[in-house]
Coordinates of C-alpha atoms and ligand atoms in Angstrom, one line a residue:
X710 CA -27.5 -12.6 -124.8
X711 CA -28.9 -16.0 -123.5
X712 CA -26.9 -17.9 -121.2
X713 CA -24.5 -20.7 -122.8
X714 CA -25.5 -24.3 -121.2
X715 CA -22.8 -26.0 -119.2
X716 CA -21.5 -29.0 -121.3
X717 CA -19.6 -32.0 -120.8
X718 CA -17.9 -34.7 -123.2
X719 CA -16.8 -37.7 -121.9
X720 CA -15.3 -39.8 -124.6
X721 CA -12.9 -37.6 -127.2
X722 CA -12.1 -40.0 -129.0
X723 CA -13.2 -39.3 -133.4
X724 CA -16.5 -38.6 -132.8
X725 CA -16.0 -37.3 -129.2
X726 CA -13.5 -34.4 -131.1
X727 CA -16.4 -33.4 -133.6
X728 CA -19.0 -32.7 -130.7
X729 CA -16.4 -30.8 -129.2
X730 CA -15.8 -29.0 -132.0
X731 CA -18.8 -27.8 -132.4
X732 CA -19.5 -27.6 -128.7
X733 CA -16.3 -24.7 -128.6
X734 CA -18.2 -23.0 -131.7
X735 CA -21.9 -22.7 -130.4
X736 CA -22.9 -19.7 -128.6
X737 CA -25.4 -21.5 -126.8
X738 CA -23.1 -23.8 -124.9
X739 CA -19.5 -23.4 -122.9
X740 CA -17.5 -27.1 -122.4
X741 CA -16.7 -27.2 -118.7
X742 CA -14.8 -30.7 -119.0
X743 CA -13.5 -33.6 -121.1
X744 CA -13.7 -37.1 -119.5
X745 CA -11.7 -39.5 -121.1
X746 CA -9.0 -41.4 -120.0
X747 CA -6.6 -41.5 -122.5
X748 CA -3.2 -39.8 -122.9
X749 CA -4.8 -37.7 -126.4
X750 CA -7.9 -36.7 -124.7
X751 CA -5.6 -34.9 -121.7
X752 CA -3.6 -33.5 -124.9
X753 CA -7.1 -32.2 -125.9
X754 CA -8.1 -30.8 -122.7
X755 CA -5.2 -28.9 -122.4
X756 CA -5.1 -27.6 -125.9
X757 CA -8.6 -26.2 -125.8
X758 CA -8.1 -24.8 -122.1
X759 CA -10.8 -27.2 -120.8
X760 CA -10.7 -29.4 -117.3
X761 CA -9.7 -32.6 -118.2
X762 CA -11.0 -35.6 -116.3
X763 CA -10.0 -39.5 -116.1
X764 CA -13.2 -40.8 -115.6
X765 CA -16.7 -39.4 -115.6
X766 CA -17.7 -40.1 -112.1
X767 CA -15.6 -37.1 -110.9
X768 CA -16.0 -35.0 -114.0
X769 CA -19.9 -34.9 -112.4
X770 CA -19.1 -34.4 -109.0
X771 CA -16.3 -31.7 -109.9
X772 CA -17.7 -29.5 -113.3
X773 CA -21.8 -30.3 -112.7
X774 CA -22.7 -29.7 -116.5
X775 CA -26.1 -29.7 -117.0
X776 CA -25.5 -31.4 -120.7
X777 CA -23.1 -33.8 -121.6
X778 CA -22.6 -35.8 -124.8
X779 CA -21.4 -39.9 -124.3
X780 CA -19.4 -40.8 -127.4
X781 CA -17.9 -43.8 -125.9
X782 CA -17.5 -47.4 -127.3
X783 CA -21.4 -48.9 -127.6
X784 CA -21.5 -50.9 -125.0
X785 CA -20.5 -48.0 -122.3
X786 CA -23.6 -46.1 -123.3
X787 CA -25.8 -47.1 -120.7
X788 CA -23.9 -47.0 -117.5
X789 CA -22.6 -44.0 -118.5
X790 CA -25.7 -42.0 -119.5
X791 CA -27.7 -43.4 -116.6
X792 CA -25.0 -41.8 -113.9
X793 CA -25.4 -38.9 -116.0
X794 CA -29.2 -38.5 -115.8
X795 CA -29.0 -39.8 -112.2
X796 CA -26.2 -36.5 -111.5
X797 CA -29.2 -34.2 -113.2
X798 CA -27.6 -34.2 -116.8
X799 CA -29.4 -34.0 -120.1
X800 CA -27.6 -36.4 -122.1
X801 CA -27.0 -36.7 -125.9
X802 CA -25.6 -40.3 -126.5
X803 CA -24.0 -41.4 -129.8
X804 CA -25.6 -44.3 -131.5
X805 CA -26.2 -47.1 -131.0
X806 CA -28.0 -46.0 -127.8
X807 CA -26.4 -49.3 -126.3
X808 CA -25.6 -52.3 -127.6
X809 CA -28.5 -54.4 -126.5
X810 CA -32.1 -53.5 -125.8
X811 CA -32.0 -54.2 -122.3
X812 CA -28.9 -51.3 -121.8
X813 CA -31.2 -49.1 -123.9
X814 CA -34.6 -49.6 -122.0
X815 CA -32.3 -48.8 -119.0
X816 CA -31.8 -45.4 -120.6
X817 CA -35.3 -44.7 -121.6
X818 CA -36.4 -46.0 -117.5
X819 CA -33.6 -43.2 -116.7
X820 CA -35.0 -40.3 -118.7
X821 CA -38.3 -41.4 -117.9
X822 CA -37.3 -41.1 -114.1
X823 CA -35.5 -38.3 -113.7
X824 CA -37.6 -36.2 -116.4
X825 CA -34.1 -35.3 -118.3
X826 CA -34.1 -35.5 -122.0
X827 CA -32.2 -37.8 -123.9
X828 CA -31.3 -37.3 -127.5
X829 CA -29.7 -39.8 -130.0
X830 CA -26.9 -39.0 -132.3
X831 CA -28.6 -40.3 -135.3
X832 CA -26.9 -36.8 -136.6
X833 CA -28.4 -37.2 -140.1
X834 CA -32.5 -36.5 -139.1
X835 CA -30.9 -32.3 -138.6
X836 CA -29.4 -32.4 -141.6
X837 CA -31.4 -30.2 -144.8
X838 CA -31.0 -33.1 -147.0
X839 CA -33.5 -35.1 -144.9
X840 CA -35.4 -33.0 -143.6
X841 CA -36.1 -32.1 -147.2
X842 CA -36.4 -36.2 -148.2
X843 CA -38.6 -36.0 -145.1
X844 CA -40.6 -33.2 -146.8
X845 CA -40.9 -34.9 -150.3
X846 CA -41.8 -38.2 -148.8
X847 CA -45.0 -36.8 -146.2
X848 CA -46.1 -35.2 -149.1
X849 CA -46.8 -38.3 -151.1
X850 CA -45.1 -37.4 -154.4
X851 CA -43.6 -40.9 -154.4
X852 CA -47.4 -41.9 -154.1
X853 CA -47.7 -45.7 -152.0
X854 CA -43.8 -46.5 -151.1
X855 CA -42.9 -49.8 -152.6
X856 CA -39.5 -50.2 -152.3
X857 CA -36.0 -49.1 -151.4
X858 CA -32.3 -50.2 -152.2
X859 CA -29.1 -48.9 -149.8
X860 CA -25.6 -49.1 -150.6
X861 CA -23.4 -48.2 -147.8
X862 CA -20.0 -50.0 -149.2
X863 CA -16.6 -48.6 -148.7
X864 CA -13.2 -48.6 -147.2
X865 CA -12.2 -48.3 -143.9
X866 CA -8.5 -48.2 -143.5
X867 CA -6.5 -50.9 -141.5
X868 CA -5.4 -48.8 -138.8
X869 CA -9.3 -47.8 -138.0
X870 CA -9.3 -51.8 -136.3
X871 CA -6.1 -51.1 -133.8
X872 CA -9.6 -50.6 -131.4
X873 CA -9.9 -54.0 -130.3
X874 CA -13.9 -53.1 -129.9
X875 CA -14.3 -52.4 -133.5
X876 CA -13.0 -56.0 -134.3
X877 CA -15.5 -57.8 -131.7
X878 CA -19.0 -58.6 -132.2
X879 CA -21.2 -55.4 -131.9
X880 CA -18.0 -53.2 -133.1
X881 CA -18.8 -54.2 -136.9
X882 CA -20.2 -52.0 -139.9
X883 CA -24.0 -53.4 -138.9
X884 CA -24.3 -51.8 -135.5
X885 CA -21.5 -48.7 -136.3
X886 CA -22.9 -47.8 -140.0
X887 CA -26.3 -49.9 -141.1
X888 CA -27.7 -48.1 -137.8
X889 CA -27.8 -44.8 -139.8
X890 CA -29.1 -46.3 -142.7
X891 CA -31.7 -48.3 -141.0
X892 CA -33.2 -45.1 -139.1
X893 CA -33.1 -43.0 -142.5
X894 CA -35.2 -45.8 -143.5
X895 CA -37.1 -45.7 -140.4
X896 CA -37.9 -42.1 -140.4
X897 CA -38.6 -42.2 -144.4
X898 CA -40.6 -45.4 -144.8
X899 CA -41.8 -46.4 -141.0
X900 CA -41.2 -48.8 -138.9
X901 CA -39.2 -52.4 -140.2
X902 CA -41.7 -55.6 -139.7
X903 CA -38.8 -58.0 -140.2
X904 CA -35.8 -58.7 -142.0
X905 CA -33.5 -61.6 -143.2
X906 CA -29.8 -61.4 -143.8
X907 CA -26.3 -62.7 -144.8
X908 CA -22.9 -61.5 -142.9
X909 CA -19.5 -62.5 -144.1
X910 CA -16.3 -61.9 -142.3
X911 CA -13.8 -63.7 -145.0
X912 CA -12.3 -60.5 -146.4
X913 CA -10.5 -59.4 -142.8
X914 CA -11.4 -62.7 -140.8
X915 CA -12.4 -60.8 -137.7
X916 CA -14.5 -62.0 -135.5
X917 CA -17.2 -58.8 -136.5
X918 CA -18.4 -59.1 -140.3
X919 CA -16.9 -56.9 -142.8
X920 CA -20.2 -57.2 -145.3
X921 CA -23.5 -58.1 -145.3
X922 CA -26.7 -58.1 -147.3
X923 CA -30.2 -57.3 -145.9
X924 CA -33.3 -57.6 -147.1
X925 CA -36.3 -55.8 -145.1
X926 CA -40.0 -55.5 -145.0
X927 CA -41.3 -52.7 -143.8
X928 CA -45.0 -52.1 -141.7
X929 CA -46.6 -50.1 -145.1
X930 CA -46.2 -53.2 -147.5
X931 CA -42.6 -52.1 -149.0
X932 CA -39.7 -54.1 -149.3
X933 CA -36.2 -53.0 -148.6
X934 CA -32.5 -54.0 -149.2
X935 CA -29.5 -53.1 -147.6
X936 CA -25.8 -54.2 -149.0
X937 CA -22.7 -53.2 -146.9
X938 CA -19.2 -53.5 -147.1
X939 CA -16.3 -51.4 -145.3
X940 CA -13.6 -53.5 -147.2
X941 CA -15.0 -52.0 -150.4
X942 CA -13.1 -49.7 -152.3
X943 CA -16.5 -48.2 -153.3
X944 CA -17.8 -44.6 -153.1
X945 CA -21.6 -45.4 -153.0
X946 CA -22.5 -44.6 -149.1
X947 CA -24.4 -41.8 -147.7
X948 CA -21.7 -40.2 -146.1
X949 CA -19.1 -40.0 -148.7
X950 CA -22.5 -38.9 -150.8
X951 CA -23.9 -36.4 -148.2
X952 CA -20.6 -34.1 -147.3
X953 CA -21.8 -34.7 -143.9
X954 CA -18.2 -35.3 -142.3
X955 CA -15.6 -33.2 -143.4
X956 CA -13.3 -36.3 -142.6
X957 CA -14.4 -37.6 -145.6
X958 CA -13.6 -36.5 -149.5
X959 CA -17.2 -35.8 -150.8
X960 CA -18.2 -37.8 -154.2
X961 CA -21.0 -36.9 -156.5
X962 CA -22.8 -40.3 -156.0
X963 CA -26.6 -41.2 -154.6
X964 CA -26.3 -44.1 -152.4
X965 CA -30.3 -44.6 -151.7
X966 CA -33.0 -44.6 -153.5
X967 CA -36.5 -44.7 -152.5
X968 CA -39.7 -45.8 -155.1
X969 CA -43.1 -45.5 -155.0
X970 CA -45.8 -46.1 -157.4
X971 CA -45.8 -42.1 -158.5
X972 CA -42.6 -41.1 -158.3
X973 CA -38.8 -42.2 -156.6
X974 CA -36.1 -40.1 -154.5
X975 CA -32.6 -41.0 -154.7
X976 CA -30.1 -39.7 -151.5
X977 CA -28.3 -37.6 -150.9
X978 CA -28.3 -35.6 -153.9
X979 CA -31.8 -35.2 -153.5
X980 CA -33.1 -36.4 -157.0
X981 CA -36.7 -37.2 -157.5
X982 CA -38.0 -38.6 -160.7
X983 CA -41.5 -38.3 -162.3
X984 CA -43.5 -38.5 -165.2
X985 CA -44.2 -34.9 -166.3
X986 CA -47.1 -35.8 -168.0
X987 CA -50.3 -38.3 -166.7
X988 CA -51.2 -40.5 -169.6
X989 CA -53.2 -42.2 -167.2
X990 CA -53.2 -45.9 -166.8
X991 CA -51.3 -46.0 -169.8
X992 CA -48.6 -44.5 -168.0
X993 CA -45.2 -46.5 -168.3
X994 CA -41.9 -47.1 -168.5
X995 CA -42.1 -46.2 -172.4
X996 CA -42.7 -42.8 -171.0
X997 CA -39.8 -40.4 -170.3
X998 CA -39.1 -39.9 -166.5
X999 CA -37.8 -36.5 -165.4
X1000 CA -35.6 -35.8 -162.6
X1001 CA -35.8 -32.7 -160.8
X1002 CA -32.9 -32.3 -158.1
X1003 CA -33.5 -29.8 -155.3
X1004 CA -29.7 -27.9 -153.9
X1005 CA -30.5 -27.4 -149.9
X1006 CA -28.0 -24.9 -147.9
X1007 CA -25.7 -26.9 -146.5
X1008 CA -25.5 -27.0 -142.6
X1009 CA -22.9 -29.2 -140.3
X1010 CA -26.0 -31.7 -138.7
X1011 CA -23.5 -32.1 -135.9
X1012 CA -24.0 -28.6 -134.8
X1013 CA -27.1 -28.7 -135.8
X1014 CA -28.1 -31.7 -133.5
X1015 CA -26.1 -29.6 -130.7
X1016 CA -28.5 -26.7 -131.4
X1017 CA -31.4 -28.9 -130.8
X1018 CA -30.2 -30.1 -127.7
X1019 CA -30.0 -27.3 -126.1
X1020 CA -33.5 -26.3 -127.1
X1021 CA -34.8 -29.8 -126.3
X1022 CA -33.5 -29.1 -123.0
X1023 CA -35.0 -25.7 -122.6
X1024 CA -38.8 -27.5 -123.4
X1025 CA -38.5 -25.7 -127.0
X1026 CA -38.3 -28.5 -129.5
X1027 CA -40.1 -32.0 -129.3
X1028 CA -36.9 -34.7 -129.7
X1029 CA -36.0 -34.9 -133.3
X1030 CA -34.6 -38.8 -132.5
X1031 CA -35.6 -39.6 -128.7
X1032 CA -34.4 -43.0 -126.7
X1033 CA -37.6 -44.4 -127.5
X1034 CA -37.5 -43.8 -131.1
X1035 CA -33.5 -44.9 -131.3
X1036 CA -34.2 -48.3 -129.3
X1037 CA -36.7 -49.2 -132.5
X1038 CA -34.0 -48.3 -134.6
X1039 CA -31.3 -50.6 -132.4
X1040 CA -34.1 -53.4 -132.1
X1041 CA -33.8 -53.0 -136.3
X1042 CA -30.5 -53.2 -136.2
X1043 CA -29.9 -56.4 -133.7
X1044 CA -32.9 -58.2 -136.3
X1045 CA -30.2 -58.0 -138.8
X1046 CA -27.8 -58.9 -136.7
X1047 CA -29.7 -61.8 -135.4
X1048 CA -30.7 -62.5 -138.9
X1049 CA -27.8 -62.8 -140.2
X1050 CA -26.2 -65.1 -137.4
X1051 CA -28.8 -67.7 -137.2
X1052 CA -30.2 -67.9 -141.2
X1053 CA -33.9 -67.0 -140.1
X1054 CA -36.8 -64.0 -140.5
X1055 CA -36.7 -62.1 -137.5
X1056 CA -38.5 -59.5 -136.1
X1057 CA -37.2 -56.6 -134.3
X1058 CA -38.8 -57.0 -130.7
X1059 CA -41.0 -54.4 -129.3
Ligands
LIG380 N1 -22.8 -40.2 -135.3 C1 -21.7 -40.4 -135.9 O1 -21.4 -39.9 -137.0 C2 -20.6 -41.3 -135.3 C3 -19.4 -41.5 -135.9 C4 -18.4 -42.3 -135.3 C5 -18.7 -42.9 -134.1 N2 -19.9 -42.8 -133.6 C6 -20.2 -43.5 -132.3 O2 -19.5 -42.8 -131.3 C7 -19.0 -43.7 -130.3 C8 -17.5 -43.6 -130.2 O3 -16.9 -43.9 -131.5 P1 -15.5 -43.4 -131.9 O4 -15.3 -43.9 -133.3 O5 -15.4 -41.9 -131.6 O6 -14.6 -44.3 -130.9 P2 -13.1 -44.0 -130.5 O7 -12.5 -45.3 -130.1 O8 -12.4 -43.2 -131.5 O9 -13.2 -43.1 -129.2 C9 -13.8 -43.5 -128.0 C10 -13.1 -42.7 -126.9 O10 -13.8 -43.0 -125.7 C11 -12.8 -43.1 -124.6 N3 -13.4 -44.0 -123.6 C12 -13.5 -45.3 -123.6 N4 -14.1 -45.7 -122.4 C13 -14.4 -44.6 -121.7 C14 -15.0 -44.3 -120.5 N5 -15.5 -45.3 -119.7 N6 -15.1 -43.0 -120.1 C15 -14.6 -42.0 -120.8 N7 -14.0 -42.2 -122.0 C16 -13.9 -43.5 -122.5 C17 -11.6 -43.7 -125.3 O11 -10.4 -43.4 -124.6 C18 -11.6 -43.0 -126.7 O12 -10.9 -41.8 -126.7 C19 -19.5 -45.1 -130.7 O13 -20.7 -45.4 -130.1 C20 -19.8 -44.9 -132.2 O14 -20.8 -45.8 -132.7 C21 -20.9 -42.0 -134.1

């Protein structure tokens, strides 16, 4: 039996449970500490028999994993990964990979460096459902992409904001949930030439916004709109769709869909309508469409991501969603952001 990896989390907070979760389930890995300072993360530590550690300085020092995940508020990312790769750690930081480009290109100069991988947790690349869309899309059965429309509106509850960071700017539903949204798109449609947008906050009054509205162009000559809300009592968002977190009840909803001149794929049930028939360039909407909707086995992409770590780490596997690739997605993100606060097109920087 191959060795299990050495592993470390250092932030156990939601998220920071999940990966170790599925860190104590792997065969592949064994979790030789928590680092997080907090009075439930000790609880943790001690309920799961693992070395528990205040800070992550002396969790590197003391347990020397050779892997650790950072699910730590955004704008710890980058100091904390960059002691990490600097203390000969692979690292597998949450997204955002920081909250401003600068913090992320320090990451990328890091990995570059010291030659240790870094992977981002934009979780839903490993799960089937893309990898499927993925599939459908490279093959060109939606023909020339020419738009797409994303819903990502629900309802967090009012307890989810006692984090003071997730009321302050950066905390908000743009940079915690668009992010996912906006590399889906990425990864499905390309890279984002610019975007406009409008942000409201009047719902909650926080100083973050609470809903927005996007509208995108992407580099192949498709246009794109995003509309988020997490004071919604909605069900149409990709996670409440996808089943991907068992935190969340699942509902029988598509929350994007994707259209191209020959056919359109709406996520995450996986739904791709066509004309069955070619009547040429008399082809039209008088036509019947039919949808054909493809069932994928289901697989946690949080494990899954874990999986790929380790073999990203042993040279096996090319980085499904590297720094450099999650810094265009954050440079995305911040357009809209940017957008949003100053009333202008922007364009995410290089
Ligand atoms: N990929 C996903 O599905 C997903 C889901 C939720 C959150 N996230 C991301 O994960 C990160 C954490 O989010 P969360 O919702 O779990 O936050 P959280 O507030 O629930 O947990 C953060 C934890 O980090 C600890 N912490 C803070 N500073 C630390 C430090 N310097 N060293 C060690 N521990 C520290 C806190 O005590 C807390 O336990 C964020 O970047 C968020 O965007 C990703």
């Amino acid at each position: 039996m191959s060795v299990r990896l050495p592993i470390a989390v250092i932030g156990a907070g939601v998220i920071g449970r999940t990966h170790i979760e599925r860190t104590l389930s792997s065969e592949r890995l064994r979790l030789v500490a928590i680092a997080d300072p907090s009075a439930a993360a000790a609880e943790l530590a001690r309920a799961t028999g693992t070395p528990h550690f205040d800070d992550h300085h002396a969790m590197l020092a003391q347990a020397k994993p050779r892997a650790v995940v950072v699910a730590t508020p955004n704008a710890t990312h980058a100091q904390i990964s960059v002691d990490c790769l600097e203390a000969g750690a692979a690292v597998l930081v949450e997204k955002p990979i920081a909250d401003t480009l600068a913090d992320a290109r320090r990451i990328c100069d890091a990995s570059e460096a010291t030659g240790l991988p870094v992977l981002v947790g934009h979780q839903r690349r490993h799960n089937p459902i893309v990898r499927k869309a993925a599939a459908i899309v490279g093959s060109g059965a939606l023909g020339r992409p020419v738009s797409v429309t994303v819903m990502c509106t629900w309802l967090k509850p009012r307890d989810y904001f006692d984090a003071a960071w997730r009321r302050q700017r950066g905390g908000g539903p743009i940079l915690i949930n668009v992010i996912h949204d906006i590399d889906l798109m990425r990864h499905l449609y390309g890279e984002i030439d610019s975007v406009q947008a409008f942000a409201s906050n009047a719902v909650r009054g926080f100083e973050v916004e609470d809903t927005a509205a996007v509208a995108l162009r992407f580099r192949n000559g498709a246009l794109g709109t995003i509309t988020v809300s997490d004071t919604a009592a909605a069900p149409w968002n990709y996670d409440l769709g996808s089943g991907e977190a068992q935190r969340f009840p699942q509902q029988d909803i598509n929350a994007h869909f994707y259209c191209g001149t020959a056919g359109s794929l709406a996520l995450p049930q996986l739904e791709l309508w066509r004309y069955r028939s070619d009547h040429g360039p008399a082809q039209g909407w008088q036509d019947p469409l039919t949808m054909e909707r493809t069932a994928v086995h289901t697989e946690c992409p949080y494990a899954e991501q874990l999986r790929h770590f380790v073999a990203l780490i042993e040279g096996r596997e090319a980085p499904v969603c590297s720094a450099q690739d999650a810094y265009r997605t954050l440079a995305a993100t911040l357009a809209v952001a940017d957008a949003a606060a100053t009333a202008r097109l922007v364009q995410p920087s290089a």
